[in-house]
PDB file of C-alpha atoms in Angstrom:
ATOM      1  CA  LYS A1053     -38.584  10.812   3.040  1.00 92.00           C
ATOM      2  CA  ALA A1054     -37.933   8.804   6.180  1.00 91.00           C
ATOM      3  CA  GLN A1055     -41.283   9.894   7.631  1.00 94.00           C
ATOM      4  CA  LEU A1056     -43.127   8.847   4.485  1.00 92.00           C
ATOM      5  CA  ALA A1057     -41.378   5.470   4.483  1.00 91.00           C
ATOM      6  CA  GLU A1058     -42.334   5.002   8.140  1.00 91.00           C
ATOM      7  CA  ILE A1059     -45.985   5.779   7.344  1.00 91.00           C
ATOM      8  CA  LEU A1060     -45.965   3.200   4.508  1.00 90.00           C
ATOM      9  CA  PHE A1061     -44.465   0.678   6.893  1.00 90.00           C
ATOM     10  CA  GLU A1062     -47.077   1.330   9.590  1.00 91.00           C
ATOM     11  CA  GLN A1063     -50.207   1.781   7.482  1.00 91.00           C
ATOM     12  CA  LEU A1064     -49.656  -0.500   4.477  1.00 88.00           C
ATOM     13  CA  GLY A1065     -47.558  -3.213   6.058  1.00 85.00           C
ATOM     14  CA  LEU A1066     -44.633  -2.886   3.652  1.00 85.00           C
ATOM     15  CA  ASN A1067     -41.343  -3.853   5.204  1.00 90.00           C
ATOM     16  CA  LYS A1068     -39.037  -0.925   5.947  1.00 90.00           C
ATOM     17  CA  ARG A1069     -36.701  -1.629   3.029  1.00 92.00           C
ATOM     18  CA  GLU A1070     -39.587  -1.829   0.524  1.00 91.00           C
ATOM     19  CA  ALA A1071     -41.113   1.363   1.911  1.00 91.00           C
ATOM     20  CA  LYS A1072     -37.797   3.243   1.611  1.00 93.00           C
ATOM     21  CA  ASP A1073     -37.222   1.931  -1.933  1.00 94.00           C
ATOM     22  CA  PHE A1074     -40.770   2.942  -2.945  1.00 93.00           C
ATOM     23  CA  ILE A1075     -40.351   6.502  -1.651  1.00 94.00           C
ATOM     24  CA  ASP A1076     -36.899   6.833  -3.254  1.00 95.00           C
ATOM     25  CA  ALA A1077     -38.257   5.634  -6.617  1.00 96.00           C
ATOM     26  CA  PHE A1078     -41.254   7.976  -6.360  1.00 94.00           C
ATOM     27  CA  PHE A1079     -39.060  11.038  -5.863  1.00 95.00           C
ATOM     28  CA  GLU A1080     -36.569   9.909  -8.518  1.00 96.00           C
ATOM     29  CA  ILE A1081     -39.385   9.740 -11.061  1.00 95.00           C
ATOM     30  CA  ILE A1082     -40.651  13.204 -10.116  1.00 95.00           C
ATOM     31  CA  SER A1083     -37.120  14.645 -10.256  1.00 95.00           C
ATOM     32  CA  ALA A1084     -36.441  13.056 -13.651  1.00 96.00           C
ATOM     33  CA  GLN A1085     -39.693  14.396 -15.115  1.00 96.00           C
ATOM     34  CA  LEU A1086     -38.975  17.909 -13.844  1.00 95.00           C
ATOM     35  CA  SER A1087     -35.369  17.754 -15.079  1.00 94.00           C
ATOM     36  CA  ASP A1088     -36.727  16.882 -18.530  1.00 94.00           C
ATOM     37  CA  GLY A1089     -38.909  20.001 -18.386  1.00 91.00           C
ATOM     38  CA  GLN A1090     -42.174  18.100 -17.928  1.00 94.00           C
ATOM     39  CA  ASP A1091     -44.817  19.022 -15.360  1.00 95.00           C
ATOM     40  CA  VAL A1092     -45.936  16.475 -12.757  1.00 96.00           C
ATOM     41  CA  ARG A1093     -49.585  16.383 -11.737  1.00 96.00           C
ATOM     42  CA  ILE A1094     -50.807  14.370  -8.771  1.00 95.00           C
ATOM     43  CA  SER A1095     -54.601  14.177  -8.737  1.00 94.00           C
ATOM     44  CA  GLY A1096     -56.132  15.520  -5.532  1.00 93.00           C
ATOM     45  CA  PHE A1097     -52.780  16.837  -4.308  1.00 95.00           C
ATOM     46  CA  GLY A1098     -51.312  19.372  -6.720  1.00 96.00           C
ATOM     47  CA  SER A1099     -48.846  19.907  -9.516  1.00 97.00           C
ATOM     48  CA  TYR A1100     -45.163  20.604  -9.855  1.00 96.00           C
ATOM     49  CA  GLU A1101     -44.424  22.818 -12.810  1.00 96.00           C
ATOM     50  CA  VAL A1102     -41.163  23.820 -14.446  1.00 95.00           C
ATOM     51  CA  GLN A1103     -40.936  27.525 -15.179  1.00 94.00           C
ATOM     52  CA  THR A1104     -38.195  29.307 -17.068  1.00 93.00           C
ATOM     53  CA  LYS A1105     -37.193  32.636 -15.640  1.00 94.00           C
ATOM     54  CA  SER A1106     -35.621  35.031 -18.106  1.00 96.00           C
ATOM     55  CA  THR A1107     -32.650  37.304 -17.541  1.00 96.00           C
ATOM     56  CA  ARG A1108     -33.563  40.145 -15.223  1.00 95.00           C
ATOM     57  CA  PRO A1109     -31.846  42.999 -13.414  1.00 96.00           C
ATOM     58  CA  GLY A1110     -30.915  42.557  -9.781  1.00 95.00           C
ATOM     59  CA  ARG A1111     -28.603  43.983  -7.136  1.00 95.00           C
ATOM     60  CA  ASN A1112     -25.749  42.563  -5.131  1.00 94.00           C
ATOM     61  CA  PRO A1113     -27.123  42.799  -1.562  1.00 94.00           C
ATOM     62  CA  LYS A1114     -23.679  43.526  -0.067  1.00 94.00           C
ATOM     63  CA  THR A1115     -22.513  46.247  -2.442  1.00 95.00           C
ATOM     64  CA  GLY A1116     -25.755  47.460  -3.991  1.00 94.00           C
ATOM     65  CA  GLU A1117     -24.105  47.066  -7.390  1.00 96.00           C
ATOM     66  CA  PRO A1118     -26.498  46.260 -10.261  1.00 95.00           C
ATOM     67  CA  VAL A1119     -26.057  42.783 -11.746  1.00 95.00           C
ATOM     68  CA  GLN A1120     -27.821  40.698 -14.364  1.00 95.00           C
ATOM     69  CA  ILE A1121     -29.466  37.567 -12.977  1.00 94.00           C
ATOM     70  CA  LYS A1122     -28.975  34.693 -15.424  1.00 95.00           C
ATOM     71  CA  PRO A1123     -31.927  32.827 -16.912  1.00 95.00           C
ATOM     72  CA  ARG A1124     -32.803  29.655 -15.029  1.00 95.00           C
ATOM     73  CA  ARG A1125     -35.419  26.961 -14.625  1.00 94.00           C
ATOM     74  CA  VAL A1126     -37.274  26.557 -11.340  1.00 94.00           C
ATOM     75  CA  ALA A1127     -39.814  24.067 -10.043  1.00 94.00           C
ATOM     76  CA  THR A1128     -42.958  25.455  -8.465  1.00 96.00           C
ATOM     77  CA  PHE A1129     -45.769  23.694  -6.626  1.00 96.00           C
ATOM     78  CA  ARG A1130     -49.424  24.575  -6.909  1.00 96.00           C
ATOM     79  CA  ALA A1131     -51.834  22.847  -4.524  1.00 96.00           C
ATOM     80  CA  SER A1132     -55.017  21.358  -5.971  1.00 96.00           C
ATOM     81  CA  ALA A1133     -58.404  22.774  -5.021  1.00 95.00           C
ATOM     82  CA  GLN A1134     -59.058  19.601  -3.013  1.00 95.00           C
ATOM     83  CA  LEU A1135     -55.861  19.990  -0.960  1.00 94.00           C
ATOM     84  CA  THR A1136     -56.544  23.699  -0.462  1.00 93.00           C
ATOM     85  CA  GLN A1137     -60.005  22.882   0.920  1.00 93.00           C
ATOM     86  CA  GLN A1138     -58.541  20.291   3.304  1.00 91.00           C
ATOM     87  CA  LEU A1139     -56.025  22.828   4.584  1.00 90.00           C
ATOM     88  CA  LYS A1140     -58.830  25.289   5.342  1.00 91.00           C
ATOM     89  CA  GLN A1141     -60.516  22.812   7.698  1.00 86.00           C
ATOM     90  CA  PRO A1142     -60.018  23.514  11.419  1.00 84.00           C
ATOM     91  CA  VAL A1143     -57.255  21.531  13.108  1.00 79.00           C
ATOM     92  CA  LYS A1144     -58.577  18.521  15.011  1.00 76.00           C
ATOM     93  CA  LYS A1145     -57.165  18.197  18.504  1.00 74.00           C
ATOM     94  CA  THR A1146     -56.163  14.708  19.559  1.00 65.00           C
TER      95      THR A1146
END
């Protein structure tokens, strides 16, 4: 978050406090949406999706004893096609 705030400060001319507050608010909004079970889509970047994992069998890694893993919600990220293409480009040396 600090790096993003620094980039906003340098590239957009926001003061450091405004940049930090902007980044904090941005992530609070994303967290709140995901906590409410709603997906978050950012055009040209990707999407965060909430998935519900059902109860499933597992093993205790120390004892090898079978255990039931409780159902839970997880957030996953899927990159957009545009971001995926950008990542495939060769790295530019500076």
